[in-house]
Amino acid sequence: MAGAPAAGASPDRAPTAPDQAYDRVLAEVGPRLRRIRQERGVTLAALSEATGISVSTLSRLESGGRKATLELLLPLARAHQVPLDELVGAPEVGDPRIRAVPQRRGRMTVVPLTRQPGVLQAFKLVIDPVAGPPEPRTHEGYEWLYVLSGRLRLLLADRDVVLRAGEAAEFDTRLPHWFGAADGTPVEVLSLFGRQGERMHVRARPRGQGD
């Protein structure tokens, strides 16, 4: 768990293997973004218009002068019409027949999207509706959820909210929490989970009056 150094510990500790892997992933994002854009024949100006991200920010992202964040990568993934994991770490070479293997965990199907070790792990979840009362739980970490399809019910401490497709939530998992299908149909969710203190800072789409 990330936290303050213990008494007497040196603040200038050597980077751990997960830290180094995380840094490598971030260093590869810029060249990957440039390659994808150039392969599609898209100019920085056109990409800026499609995403709402300034040309200078896009240029710095591609050159490594700006750190990649989810607030920047999500609109880029939508504009390029590629999965988020293709921008943040999928191998560029290898057997194209290799696919992530879905895993069944209780009421949900889990598809791991992260191929490199690091502090941030990504999953696609397909959660089936289940009978019975919710059972909130707590654990170390920080989680971000983005609803791809369906409706997600999220219980967080004393809050009870329903998220629709295109909406997101982020929370400290030390708070009592539970999430699942809000009605009788499955819900499809993108989940990003990080160690304590690794926040994603992604805002949900504002609700319209007709929601």
Tab-separated table of C-alpha atoms in Angstrom:
chain	number	residue	atom	x	y	z
A	1	MET	CA	0.000	0.000	0.000
A	2	ALA	CA	1.256	3.469	-0.851
A	3	GLY	CA	1.648	5.795	2.106
A	4	ALA	CA	4.006	7.945	4.152
A	5	PRO	CA	7.482	6.471	4.747
A	6	ALA	CA	7.985	4.741	8.072
A	7	ALA	CA	9.988	6.566	10.724
A	8	GLY	CA	13.645	6.628	9.767
A	9	ALA	CA	12.971	5.525	6.187
A	10	SER	CA	14.771	7.297	3.397
A	11	PRO	CA	12.444	9.308	1.108
A	12	ASP	CA	14.837	8.674	-1.786
A	13	ARG	CA	14.150	4.954	-2.056
A	14	ALA	CA	15.099	3.089	-5.226
A	15	PRO	CA	12.209	2.583	-7.680
A	16	THR	CA	10.466	-0.767	-7.301
A	17	ALA	CA	9.810	-3.141	-10.208
A	18	PRO	CA	6.115	-2.090	-10.457
A	19	ASP	CA	7.167	1.588	-10.465
A	20	GLN	CA	9.623	0.940	-13.286
A	21	ALA	CA	7.054	-1.025	-15.285
A	22	TYR	CA	4.537	1.793	-14.840
A	23	ASP	CA	7.103	4.357	-16.037
A	24	ARG	CA	7.841	2.235	-19.116
A	25	VAL	CA	4.153	2.033	-19.974
A	26	LEU	CA	3.782	5.828	-19.730
A	27	ALA	CA	6.923	6.385	-21.823
A	28	GLU	CA	5.468	4.257	-24.630
A	29	VAL	CA	2.111	6.057	-24.778
A	30	GLY	CA	3.366	9.094	-26.750
A	31	PRO	CA	4.985	7.178	-29.646
A	32	ARG	CA	1.929	4.899	-29.799
A	33	LEU	CA	-0.439	7.882	-30.032
A	34	ARG	CA	1.656	9.413	-32.843
A	35	ARG	CA	1.770	6.120	-34.749
A	36	ILE	CA	-1.987	5.575	-34.527
A	37	ARG	CA	-2.734	9.149	-35.626
A	38	GLN	CA	-0.300	9.015	-38.561
A	39	GLU	CA	-1.584	5.620	-39.700
A	40	ARG	CA	-5.049	7.161	-39.937
A	41	GLY	CA	-3.802	10.246	-41.752
A	42	VAL	CA	-5.228	12.568	-39.083
A	43	THR	CA	-3.667	15.965	-38.394
A	44	LEU	CA	-3.193	17.344	-34.894
A	45	ALA	CA	-5.664	20.104	-35.733
A	46	ALA	CA	-8.349	17.619	-36.798
A	47	LEU	CA	-7.756	15.471	-33.721
A	48	SER	CA	-7.973	18.557	-31.530
A	49	GLU	CA	-11.349	19.439	-33.025
A	50	ALA	CA	-12.630	15.873	-32.509
A	51	THR	CA	-11.494	15.551	-28.893
A	52	GLY	CA	-11.556	19.092	-27.516
A	53	ILE	CA	-7.886	18.728	-26.519
A	54	SER	CA	-5.623	21.578	-27.597
A	55	VAL	CA	-3.076	21.041	-30.384
A	56	SER	CA	-0.225	21.953	-28.012
A	57	THR	CA	-1.354	19.367	-25.454
A	58	LEU	CA	-1.650	16.674	-28.142
A	59	SER	CA	1.806	17.519	-29.440
A	60	ARG	CA	3.310	17.327	-25.936
A	61	LEU	CA	1.564	14.005	-25.314
A	62	GLU	CA	3.073	12.505	-28.454
A	63	SER	CA	6.553	13.841	-27.672
A	64	GLY	CA	6.461	12.736	-24.036
A	65	GLY	CA	6.385	16.268	-22.667
A	66	ARG	CA	2.910	15.759	-21.136
A	67	LYS	CA	1.998	12.869	-18.848
A	68	ALA	CA	-0.876	10.736	-20.131
A	69	THR	CA	-4.028	10.752	-17.983
A	70	LEU	CA	-7.412	9.088	-18.409
A	71	GLU	CA	-9.018	12.482	-19.005
A	72	LEU	CA	-6.843	12.752	-22.119
A	73	LEU	CA	-6.740	9.107	-23.221
A	74	LEU	CA	-10.487	8.381	-23.124
A	75	PRO	CA	-11.459	10.985	-25.763
A	76	LEU	CA	-8.450	9.925	-27.866
A	77	ALA	CA	-9.541	6.270	-27.719
A	78	ARG	CA	-13.048	7.304	-28.812
A	79	ALA	CA	-11.727	9.486	-31.634
A	80	HIS	CA	-9.435	6.753	-32.963
A	81	GLN	CA	-12.081	4.071	-32.290
A	82	VAL	CA	-9.607	1.793	-30.525
A	83	PRO	CA	-9.763	0.080	-27.107
A	84	LEU	CA	-8.207	2.023	-24.259
A	85	ASP	CA	-5.678	-0.754	-23.617
A	86	GLU	CA	-4.308	-0.315	-27.156
A	87	LEU	CA	-3.191	3.180	-26.125
A	88	VAL	CA	-1.723	2.248	-22.755
A	89	GLY	CA	0.153	-0.970	-23.166
A	90	ALA	CA	-1.028	-3.632	-25.596
A	91	PRO	CA	1.960	-5.244	-27.337
A	92	GLU	CA	2.557	-3.935	-30.846
A	93	VAL	CA	3.835	-7.295	-32.123
A	94	GLY	CA	2.951	-10.900	-31.438
A	95	ASP	CA	0.500	-13.598	-32.383
A	96	PRO	CA	-2.739	-11.818	-33.360
A	97	ARG	CA	-4.713	-14.901	-32.265
A	98	ILE	CA	-3.868	-14.250	-28.613
A	99	ARG	CA	-6.862	-12.858	-26.774
A	100	ALA	CA	-7.601	-12.005	-23.173
A	101	VAL	CA	-9.233	-14.989	-21.489
A	102	PRO	CA	-12.553	-14.210	-19.762
A	103	GLN	CA	-12.791	-15.416	-16.187
A	104	ARG	CA	-16.009	-16.168	-14.350
A	105	ARG	CA	-16.093	-14.739	-10.813
A	106	GLY	CA	-19.410	-15.249	-9.092
A	107	ARG	CA	-21.995	-12.969	-10.663
A	108	MET	CA	-19.658	-11.421	-13.241
A	109	THR	CA	-17.445	-12.236	-16.219
A	110	VAL	CA	-14.041	-10.523	-15.963
A	111	VAL	CA	-11.808	-9.819	-18.969
A	112	PRO	CA	-8.320	-8.591	-17.942
A	113	LEU	CA	-7.149	-5.769	-20.217
A	114	THR	CA	-3.773	-5.030	-18.616
A	115	ARG	CA	-0.859	-7.090	-19.914
A	116	GLN	CA	2.002	-5.432	-18.027
A	117	PRO	CA	2.474	-5.415	-14.255
A	118	GLY	CA	2.005	-2.054	-12.607
A	119	VAL	CA	0.013	-0.064	-10.101
A	120	LEU	CA	-2.975	0.390	-12.418
A	121	GLN	CA	-4.976	-2.603	-13.628
A	122	ALA	CA	-7.796	-2.501	-16.206
A	123	PHE	CA	-10.708	-4.919	-16.583
A	124	LYS	CA	-13.862	-5.263	-18.617
A	125	LEU	CA	-16.743	-6.564	-16.480
A	126	VAL	CA	-20.058	-8.048	-17.578
A	127	ILE	CA	-22.232	-8.210	-14.459
A	128	ASP	CA	-25.347	-10.366	-14.411
A	129	PRO	CA	-28.414	-9.382	-12.386
A	130	VAL	CA	-28.714	-11.385	-9.170
A	131	ALA	CA	-31.367	-11.833	-6.521
A	132	GLY	CA	-30.745	-11.042	-2.887
A	133	PRO	CA	-29.601	-7.961	-0.975
A	134	PRO	CA	-26.310	-6.175	-1.838
A	135	GLU	CA	-23.329	-6.980	0.365
A	136	PRO	CA	-21.003	-3.937	0.557
A	137	ARG	CA	-17.333	-4.590	1.284
A	138	THR	CA	-14.113	-2.650	1.851
A	139	HIS	CA	-10.474	-3.126	0.808
A	140	GLU	CA	-7.372	-1.084	0.050
A	141	GLY	CA	-7.231	0.736	-3.280
A	142	TYR	CA	-8.955	3.214	-5.552
A	143	GLU	CA	-11.389	2.296	-8.323
A	144	TRP	CA	-12.811	3.983	-11.407
A	145	LEU	CA	-15.876	2.618	-13.212
A	146	TYR	CA	-17.168	3.557	-16.678
A	147	VAL	CA	-20.488	2.122	-17.870
A	148	LEU	CA	-20.303	0.817	-21.441
A	149	SER	CA	-23.872	-0.488	-21.678
A	150	GLY	CA	-26.806	-1.119	-19.361
A	151	ARG	CA	-27.423	0.516	-15.989
A	152	LEU	CA	-25.121	0.133	-12.978
A	153	ARG	CA	-26.273	0.512	-9.395
A	154	LEU	CA	-23.513	1.751	-7.072
A	155	LEU	CA	-23.771	1.736	-3.291
A	156	LEU	CA	-21.023	3.829	-1.701
A	157	ALA	CA	-21.198	4.445	2.047
A	158	ASP	CA	-24.596	6.186	2.420
A	159	ARG	CA	-24.979	6.954	-1.308
A	160	ASP	CA	-27.172	4.905	-3.676
A	161	VAL	CA	-26.831	5.971	-7.329
A	162	VAL	CA	-27.571	4.534	-10.774
A	163	LEU	CA	-25.093	5.133	-13.616
A	164	ARG	CA	-26.081	4.843	-17.268
A	165	ALA	CA	-23.969	4.190	-20.366
A	166	GLY	CA	-21.362	6.939	-20.758
A	167	GLU	CA	-21.274	7.822	-17.051
A	168	ALA	CA	-18.396	7.185	-14.656
A	169	ALA	CA	-17.646	7.057	-10.956
A	170	GLU	CA	-14.433	6.930	-8.934
A	171	PHE	CA	-14.044	6.150	-5.255
A	172	ASP	CA	-11.788	5.072	-2.421
A	173	THR	CA	-12.408	1.344	-1.918
A	174	ARG	CA	-11.839	1.682	1.822
A	175	LEU	CA	-15.411	3.012	1.878
A	176	PRO	CA	-18.127	0.339	2.059
A	177	HIS	CA	-19.172	-0.245	-1.554
A	178	TRP	CA	-21.097	-2.568	-3.856
A	179	PHE	CA	-22.036	-2.363	-7.539
A	180	GLY	CA	-24.188	-4.487	-9.808
A	181	ALA	CA	-26.882	-4.507	-12.461
A	182	ALA	CA	-29.554	-1.913	-11.684
A	183	ASP	CA	-32.338	-3.878	-13.387
A	184	GLY	CA	-33.000	-7.297	-14.903
A	185	THR	CA	-30.410	-7.031	-17.672
A	186	PRO	CA	-26.590	-7.404	-17.552
A	187	VAL	CA	-24.427	-4.289	-17.333
A	188	GLU	CA	-21.066	-3.908	-19.106
A	189	VAL	CA	-18.410	-1.893	-17.265
A	190	LEU	CA	-14.810	-0.767	-17.741
A	191	SER	CA	-13.004	-0.974	-14.383
A	192	LEU	CA	-9.648	0.593	-13.531
A	193	PHE	CA	-8.194	-0.297	-10.164
A	194	GLY	CA	-5.112	1.204	-8.559
A	195	ARG	CA	-3.276	1.023	-5.278
A	196	GLN	CA	-4.211	3.497	-2.564
A	197	GLY	CA	-3.517	7.060	-3.725
A	198	GLU	CA	-3.532	6.254	-7.462
A	199	ARG	CA	-6.499	8.372	-8.503
A	200	MET	CA	-7.801	8.575	-12.059
A	201	HIS	CA	-9.565	11.979	-11.946
A	202	VAL	CA	-12.173	11.286	-14.631
A	203	ARG	CA	-15.481	13.122	-14.537
A	204	ALA	CA	-18.800	11.572	-15.397
A	205	ARG	CA	-20.885	12.968	-18.222
A	206	PRO	CA	-23.301	15.563	-16.814
A	207	ARG	CA	-26.877	14.375	-16.627
A	208	GLY	CA	-29.343	16.159	-18.889
A	209	GLN	CA	-32.796	17.161	-17.771
A	210	GLY	CA	-34.237	14.243	-19.719
A	211	ASP	CA	-32.156	11.609	-17.852
